[in-house]
GROMACS .gro file of C-alpha atoms in nm:
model
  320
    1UNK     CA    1  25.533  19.669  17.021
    2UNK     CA    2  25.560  19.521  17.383
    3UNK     CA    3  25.855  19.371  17.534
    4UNK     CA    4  25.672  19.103  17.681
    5UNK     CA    5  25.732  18.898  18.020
    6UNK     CA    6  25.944  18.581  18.083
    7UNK     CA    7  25.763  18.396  18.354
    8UNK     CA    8  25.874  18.117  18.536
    9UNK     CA    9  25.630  17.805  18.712
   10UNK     CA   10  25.776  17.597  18.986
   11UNK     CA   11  25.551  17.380  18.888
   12UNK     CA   12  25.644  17.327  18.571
   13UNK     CA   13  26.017  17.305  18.699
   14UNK     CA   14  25.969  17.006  18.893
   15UNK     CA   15  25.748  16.828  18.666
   16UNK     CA   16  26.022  16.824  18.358
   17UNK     CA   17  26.318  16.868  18.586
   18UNK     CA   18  26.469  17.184  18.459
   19UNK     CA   19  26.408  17.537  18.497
   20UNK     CA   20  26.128  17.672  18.253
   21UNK     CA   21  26.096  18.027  18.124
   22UNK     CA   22  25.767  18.161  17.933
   23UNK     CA   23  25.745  18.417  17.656
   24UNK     CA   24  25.415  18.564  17.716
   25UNK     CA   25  25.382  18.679  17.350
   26UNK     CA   26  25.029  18.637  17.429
   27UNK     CA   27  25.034  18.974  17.575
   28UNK     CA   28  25.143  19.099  17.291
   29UNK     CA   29  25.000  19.354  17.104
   30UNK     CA   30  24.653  19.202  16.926
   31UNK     CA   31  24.767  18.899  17.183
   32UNK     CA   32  24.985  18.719  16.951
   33UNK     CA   33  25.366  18.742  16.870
   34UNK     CA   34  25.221  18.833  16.498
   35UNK     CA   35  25.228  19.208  16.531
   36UNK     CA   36  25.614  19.186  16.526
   37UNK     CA   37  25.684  19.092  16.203
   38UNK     CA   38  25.392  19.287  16.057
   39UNK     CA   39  25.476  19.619  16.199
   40UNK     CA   40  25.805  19.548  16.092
   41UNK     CA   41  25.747  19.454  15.720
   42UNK     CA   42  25.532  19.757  15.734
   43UNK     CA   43  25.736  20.006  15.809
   44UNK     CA   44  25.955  19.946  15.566
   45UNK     CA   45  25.715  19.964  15.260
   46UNK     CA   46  25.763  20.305  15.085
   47UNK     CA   47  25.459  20.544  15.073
   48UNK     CA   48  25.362  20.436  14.688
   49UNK     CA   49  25.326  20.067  14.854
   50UNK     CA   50  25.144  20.146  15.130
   51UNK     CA   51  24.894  20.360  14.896
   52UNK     CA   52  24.784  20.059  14.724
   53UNK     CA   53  24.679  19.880  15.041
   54UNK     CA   54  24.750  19.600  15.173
   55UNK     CA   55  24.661  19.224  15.125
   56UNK     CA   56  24.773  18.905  15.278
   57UNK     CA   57  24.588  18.572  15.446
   58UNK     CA   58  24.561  18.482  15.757
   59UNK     CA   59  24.451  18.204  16.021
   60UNK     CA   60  24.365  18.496  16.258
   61UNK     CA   61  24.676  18.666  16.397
   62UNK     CA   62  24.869  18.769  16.145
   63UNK     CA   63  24.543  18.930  16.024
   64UNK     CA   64  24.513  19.089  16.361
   65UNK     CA   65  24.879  19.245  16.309
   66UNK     CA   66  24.818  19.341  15.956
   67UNK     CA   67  24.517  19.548  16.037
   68UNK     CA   68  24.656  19.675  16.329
   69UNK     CA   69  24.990  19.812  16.191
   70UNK     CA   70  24.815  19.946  15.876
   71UNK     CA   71  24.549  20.160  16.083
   72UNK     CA   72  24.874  20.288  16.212
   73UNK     CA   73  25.025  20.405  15.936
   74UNK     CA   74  24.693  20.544  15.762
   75UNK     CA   75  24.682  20.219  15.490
   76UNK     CA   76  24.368  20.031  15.405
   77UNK     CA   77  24.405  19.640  15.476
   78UNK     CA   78  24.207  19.357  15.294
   79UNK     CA   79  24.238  19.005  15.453
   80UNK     CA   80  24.132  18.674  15.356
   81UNK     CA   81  24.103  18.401  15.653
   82UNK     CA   82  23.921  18.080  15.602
   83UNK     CA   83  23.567  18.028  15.694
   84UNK     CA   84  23.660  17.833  16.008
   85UNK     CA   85  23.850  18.128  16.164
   86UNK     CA   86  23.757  18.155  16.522
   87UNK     CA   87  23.491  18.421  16.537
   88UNK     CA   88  23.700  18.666  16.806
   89UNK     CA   89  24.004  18.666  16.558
   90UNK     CA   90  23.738  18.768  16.288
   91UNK     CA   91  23.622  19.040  16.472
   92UNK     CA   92  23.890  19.164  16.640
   93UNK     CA   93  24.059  19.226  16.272
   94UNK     CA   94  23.780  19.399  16.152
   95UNK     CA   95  23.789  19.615  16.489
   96UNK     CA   96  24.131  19.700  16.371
   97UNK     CA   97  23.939  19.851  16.036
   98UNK     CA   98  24.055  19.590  15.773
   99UNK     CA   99  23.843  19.452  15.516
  100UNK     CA  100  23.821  19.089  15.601
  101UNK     CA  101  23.644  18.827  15.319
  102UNK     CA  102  23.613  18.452  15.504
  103UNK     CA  103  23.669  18.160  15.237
  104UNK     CA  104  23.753  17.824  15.195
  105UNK     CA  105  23.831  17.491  15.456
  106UNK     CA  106  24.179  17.643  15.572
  107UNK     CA  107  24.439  17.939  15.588
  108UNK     CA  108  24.559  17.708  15.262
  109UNK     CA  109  24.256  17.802  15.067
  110UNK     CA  110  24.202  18.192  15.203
  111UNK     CA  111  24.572  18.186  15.064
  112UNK     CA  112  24.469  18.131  14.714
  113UNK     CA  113  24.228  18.340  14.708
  114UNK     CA  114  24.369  18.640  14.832
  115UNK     CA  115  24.673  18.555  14.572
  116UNK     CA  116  24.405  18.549  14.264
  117UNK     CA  117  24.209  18.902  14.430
  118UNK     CA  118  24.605  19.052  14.416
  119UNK     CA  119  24.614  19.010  14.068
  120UNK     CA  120  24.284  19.214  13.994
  121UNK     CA  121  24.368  19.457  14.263
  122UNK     CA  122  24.743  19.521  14.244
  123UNK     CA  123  24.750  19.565  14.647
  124UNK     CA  124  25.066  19.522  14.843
  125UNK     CA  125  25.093  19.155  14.970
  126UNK     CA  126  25.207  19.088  15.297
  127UNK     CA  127  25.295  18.686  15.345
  128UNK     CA  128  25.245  18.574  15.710
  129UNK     CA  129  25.557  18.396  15.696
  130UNK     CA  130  25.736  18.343  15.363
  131UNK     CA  131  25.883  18.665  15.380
  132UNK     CA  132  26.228  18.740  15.531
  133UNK     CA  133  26.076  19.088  15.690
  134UNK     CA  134  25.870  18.938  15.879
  135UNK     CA  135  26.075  18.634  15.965
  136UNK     CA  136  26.312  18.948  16.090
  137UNK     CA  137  26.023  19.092  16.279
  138UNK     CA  138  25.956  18.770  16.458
  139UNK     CA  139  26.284  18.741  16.526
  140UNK     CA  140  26.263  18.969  16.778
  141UNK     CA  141  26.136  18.713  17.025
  142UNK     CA  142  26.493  18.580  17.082
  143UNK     CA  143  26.687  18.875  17.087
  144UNK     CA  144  26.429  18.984  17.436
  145UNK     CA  145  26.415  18.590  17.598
  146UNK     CA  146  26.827  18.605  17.586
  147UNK     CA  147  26.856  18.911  17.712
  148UNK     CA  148  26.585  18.843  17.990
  149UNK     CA  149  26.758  18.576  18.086
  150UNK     CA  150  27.054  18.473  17.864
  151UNK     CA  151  27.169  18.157  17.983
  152UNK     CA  152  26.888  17.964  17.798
  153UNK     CA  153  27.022  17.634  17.637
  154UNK     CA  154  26.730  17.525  17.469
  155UNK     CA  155  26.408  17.766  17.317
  156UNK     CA  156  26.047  17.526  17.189
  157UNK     CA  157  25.871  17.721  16.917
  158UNK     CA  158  25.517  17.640  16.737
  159UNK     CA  159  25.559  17.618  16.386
  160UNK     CA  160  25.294  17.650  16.148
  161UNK     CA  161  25.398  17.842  15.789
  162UNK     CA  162  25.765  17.848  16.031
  163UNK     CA  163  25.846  18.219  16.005
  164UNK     CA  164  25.809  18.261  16.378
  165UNK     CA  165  26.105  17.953  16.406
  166UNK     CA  166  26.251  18.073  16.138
  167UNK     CA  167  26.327  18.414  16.269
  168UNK     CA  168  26.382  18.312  16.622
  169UNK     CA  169  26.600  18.036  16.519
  170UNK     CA  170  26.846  18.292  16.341
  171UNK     CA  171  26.844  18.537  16.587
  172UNK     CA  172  26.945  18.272  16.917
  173UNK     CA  173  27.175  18.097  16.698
  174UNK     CA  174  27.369  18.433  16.631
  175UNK     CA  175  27.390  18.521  16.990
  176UNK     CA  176  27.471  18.174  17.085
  177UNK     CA  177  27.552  17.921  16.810
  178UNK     CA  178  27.520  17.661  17.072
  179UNK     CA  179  27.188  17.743  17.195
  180UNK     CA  180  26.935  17.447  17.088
  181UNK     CA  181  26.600  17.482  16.886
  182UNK     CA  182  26.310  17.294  16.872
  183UNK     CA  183  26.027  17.345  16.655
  184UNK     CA  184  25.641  17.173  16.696
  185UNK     CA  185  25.362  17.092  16.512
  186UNK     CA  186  24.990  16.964  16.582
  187UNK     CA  187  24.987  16.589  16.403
  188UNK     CA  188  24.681  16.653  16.272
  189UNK     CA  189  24.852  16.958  16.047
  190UNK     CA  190  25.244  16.770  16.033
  191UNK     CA  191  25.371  16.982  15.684
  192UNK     CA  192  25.714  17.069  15.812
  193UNK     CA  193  25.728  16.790  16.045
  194UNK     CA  194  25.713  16.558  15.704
  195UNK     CA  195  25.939  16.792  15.547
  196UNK     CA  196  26.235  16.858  15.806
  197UNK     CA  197  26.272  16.446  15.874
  198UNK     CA  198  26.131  16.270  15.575
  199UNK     CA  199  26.225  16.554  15.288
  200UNK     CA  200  25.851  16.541  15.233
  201UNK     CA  201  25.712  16.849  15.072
  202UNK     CA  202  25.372  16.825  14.984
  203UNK     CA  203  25.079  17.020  15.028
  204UNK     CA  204  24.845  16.836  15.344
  205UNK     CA  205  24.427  16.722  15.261
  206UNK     CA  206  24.348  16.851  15.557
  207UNK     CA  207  24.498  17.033  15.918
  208UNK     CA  208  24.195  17.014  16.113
  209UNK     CA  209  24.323  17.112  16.475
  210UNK     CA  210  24.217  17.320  16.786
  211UNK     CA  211  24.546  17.446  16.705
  212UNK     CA  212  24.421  17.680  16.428
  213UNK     CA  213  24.692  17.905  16.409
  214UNK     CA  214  24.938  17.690  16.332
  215UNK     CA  215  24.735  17.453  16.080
  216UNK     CA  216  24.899  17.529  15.768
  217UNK     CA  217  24.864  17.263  15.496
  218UNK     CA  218  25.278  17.296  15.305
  219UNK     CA  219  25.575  17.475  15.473
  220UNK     CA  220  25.698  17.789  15.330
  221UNK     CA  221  25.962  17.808  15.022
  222UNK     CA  222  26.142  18.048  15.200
  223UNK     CA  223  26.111  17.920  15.580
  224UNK     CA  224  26.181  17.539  15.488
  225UNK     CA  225  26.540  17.637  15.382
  226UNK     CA  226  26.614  17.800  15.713
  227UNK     CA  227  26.446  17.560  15.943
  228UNK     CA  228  26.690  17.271  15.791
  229UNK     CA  229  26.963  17.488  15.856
  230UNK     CA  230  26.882  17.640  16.186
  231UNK     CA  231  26.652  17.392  16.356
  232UNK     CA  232  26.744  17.120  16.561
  233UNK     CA  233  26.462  16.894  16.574
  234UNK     CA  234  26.073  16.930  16.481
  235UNK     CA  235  25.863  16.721  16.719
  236UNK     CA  236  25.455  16.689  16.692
  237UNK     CA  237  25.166  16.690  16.960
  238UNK     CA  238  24.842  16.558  16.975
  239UNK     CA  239  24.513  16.720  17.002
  240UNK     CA  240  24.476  16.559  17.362
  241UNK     CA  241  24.820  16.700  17.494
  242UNK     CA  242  24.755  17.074  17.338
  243UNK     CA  243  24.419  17.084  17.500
  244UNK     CA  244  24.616  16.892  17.855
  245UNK     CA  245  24.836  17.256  17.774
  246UNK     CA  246  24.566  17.472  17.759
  247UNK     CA  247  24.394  17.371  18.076
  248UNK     CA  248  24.786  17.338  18.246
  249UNK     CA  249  24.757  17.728  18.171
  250UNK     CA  250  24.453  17.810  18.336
  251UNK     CA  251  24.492  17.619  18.631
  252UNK     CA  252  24.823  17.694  18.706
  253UNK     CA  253  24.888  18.054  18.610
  254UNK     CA  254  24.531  18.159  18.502
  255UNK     CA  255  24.653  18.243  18.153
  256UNK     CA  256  24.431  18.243  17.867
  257UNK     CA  257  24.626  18.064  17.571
  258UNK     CA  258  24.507  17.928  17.232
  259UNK     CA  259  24.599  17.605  17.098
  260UNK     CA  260  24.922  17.757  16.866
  261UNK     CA  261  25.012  17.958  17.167
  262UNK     CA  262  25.029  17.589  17.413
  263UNK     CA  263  25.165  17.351  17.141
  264UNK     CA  264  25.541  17.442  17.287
  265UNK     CA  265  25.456  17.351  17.647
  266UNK     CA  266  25.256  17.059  17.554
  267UNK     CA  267  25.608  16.929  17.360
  268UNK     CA  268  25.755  17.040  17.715
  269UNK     CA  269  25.540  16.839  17.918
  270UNK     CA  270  25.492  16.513  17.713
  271UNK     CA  271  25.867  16.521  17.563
  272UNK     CA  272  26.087  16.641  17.820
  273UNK     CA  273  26.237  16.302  17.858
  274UNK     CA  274  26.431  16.330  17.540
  275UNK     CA  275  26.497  16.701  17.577
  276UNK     CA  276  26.843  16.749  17.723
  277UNK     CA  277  26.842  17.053  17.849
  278UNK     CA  278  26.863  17.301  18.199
  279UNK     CA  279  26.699  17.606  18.120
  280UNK     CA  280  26.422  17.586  17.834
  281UNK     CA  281  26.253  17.874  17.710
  282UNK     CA  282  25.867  17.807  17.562
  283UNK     CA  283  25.715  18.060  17.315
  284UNK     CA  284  25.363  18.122  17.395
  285UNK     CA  285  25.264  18.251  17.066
  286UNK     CA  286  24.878  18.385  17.149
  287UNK     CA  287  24.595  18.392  17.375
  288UNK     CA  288  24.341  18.445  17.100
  289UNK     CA  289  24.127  18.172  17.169
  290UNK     CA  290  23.776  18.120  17.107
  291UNK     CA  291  23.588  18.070  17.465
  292UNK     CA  292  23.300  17.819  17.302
  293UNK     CA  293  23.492  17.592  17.220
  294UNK     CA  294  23.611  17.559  17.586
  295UNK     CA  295  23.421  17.278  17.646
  296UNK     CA  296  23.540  17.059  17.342
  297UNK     CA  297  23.915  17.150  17.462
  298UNK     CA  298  23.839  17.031  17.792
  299UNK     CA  299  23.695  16.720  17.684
  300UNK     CA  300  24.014  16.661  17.492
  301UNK     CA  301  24.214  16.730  17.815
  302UNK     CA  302  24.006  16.512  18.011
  303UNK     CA  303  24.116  16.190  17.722
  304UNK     CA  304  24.524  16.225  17.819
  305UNK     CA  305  24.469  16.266  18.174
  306UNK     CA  306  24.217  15.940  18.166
  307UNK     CA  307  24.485  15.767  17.953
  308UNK     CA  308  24.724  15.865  18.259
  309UNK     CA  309  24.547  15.737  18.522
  310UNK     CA  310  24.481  16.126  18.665
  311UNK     CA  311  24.210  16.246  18.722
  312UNK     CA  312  24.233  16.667  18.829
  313UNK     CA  313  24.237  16.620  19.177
  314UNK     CA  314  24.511  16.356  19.131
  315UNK     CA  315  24.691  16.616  18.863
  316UNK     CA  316  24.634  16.892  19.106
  317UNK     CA  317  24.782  16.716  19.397
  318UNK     CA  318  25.064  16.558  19.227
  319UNK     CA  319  25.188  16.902  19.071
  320UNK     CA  320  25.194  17.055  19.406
   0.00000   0.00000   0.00000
């Protein structure tokens, strides 16, 4: 596991008025923060677990991790991830040597599945986030940004199951019960967002979003709990202002970043008027992004900075 960077963007500074700090968990091993808690949740089955293999659903990183950590430690890995999984994330797991099977609409659906194949197969599960392991793993995050750079006051996490919050959330608050923490979702997938401010827990239709790996139809039983406790405010982006994120990446820092991975500095960059805060830390959660559909994101980009009366040269120039 890497202890990954905390960049900083002058840029980014002056446009929200605060200092910014970046947790490149894109970098990460399988580029996404997910290898933590699976590596973690791994190592800590005992040899008769492991020897069953191991089973879980994914929208793409968690898989990633899963396969990763079990070619590791000599364990066979089946995954389910729905059919609209970007087709990198697909690959990549099976690069890792897991057995991957693609079905249904969403990470919802691959989720039931791979609960009925457990049954028949008796295989270790692995949850991606309703598992205090893993929550533990991710956790992991927070304990590295605040020692990088400790006087954070306020950390912006992507939520979409909410162990990655979840863990984080725990671990700031018990170095510094004062530190603030902000969770985000994509509107178009909203399940904790309805949960955390209208005690609305229900499973979603639908979470169609270029944010992908955090479009999880109903919060975890396990991670709901905690992010009520822990979790000082859950706000939600649109699909323009993640793509506006992704592109903010690539022109600025030349940083790959998928739509999960941007969803914290597109809550930065559209919200920071009602963030009170000095020194924010932003969890990029994953780089795994899917280049064709590059042109769609851009497109999407293109509709907020329309809607702002920028067009890029304008953005350009006014960021410098």
């Amino acid at each position: 596991m890497h202890n990954t960077p905390l960049v900083t963007s002058n840029t980014t500074d002056l446009r929200t008025d605060r200092e910014v700090y970046f947790k490149m968990e894109n970098q990460q091993k399988t580029g996404a923060f997910k290898f933590r808690g699976a590596s973690y949740k791994l190592m800590k089955l005992s040899a008769s677990e492991l020897s069953k293999g191991v089973l879980t659903a994914s929208a793409g990183n968690h898989a990633q991790g899963v396969a990763l950590a079990a070619a590791k430690l000599g364990a066979e890995a089946t995954i389910f991830m729905a059919e609209s999984t970007p087709t990198n994330k697909v690959e990549a797991t099976r690069g890792y040597g897991a057995n991957v099977i693609l079905t249904g609409e969403s990470f919802q659906e691959a989720y039931d599945a791979s609960l009925e194949h457990q049954k028949k197969t008796g295989a270790t599960y692995v949850h991606p986030f309703d598992d205090y392991d893993i929550m533990a793993g991710q956790g992991t995050i927070a304990f590295e940004m605040l020692a990088q750079q400790p006087d954070l006051d306020t950390l912006i996490v992507p939520i979409g199951g909410g162990g990655l919050i979840s863990g984080i959330a725990v671990a700031a608050k018990t170095i510094n019960p004062c530190i603030r923490v902000i969770g985000v979702q994509a509107e178009r997938a909203p399940s904790t967002f309805k949960a955390y401010h209208d005690g609305l827990v229900e499973r979603l239709k639908s979470v169609t979003t270029i944010a992908e790996g955090i479009a999880v139809k109903e919060p975890g039983q396990l991670t709901l709990p905690i992010i009520n406790k822990y979790v000082d405010d859950v706000i939600c982006v649109s699909e323009p202002e993640i793509a506006d994120a992704m592109i903010y990446f690539l022109e600025r820092s030349k940083t790959l970043v998928e739509g999960a991975g941007a969803a914290a500095l597109a809550c930065l960059l559209n919200h920071h008027d009602t963030i009170d805060s000095k020194k924010t830390g932003i969890v990029v959660s994953g780089g795994n992004i899917d280049i064709s559909r590059m042109p769609d994101i851009q497109s999407l980009a293109k509709e907020l900075r329309v809607e702002a009366g920028l067009d890029n040269r304008e953005l350009v120039k006014n960021r410098h």
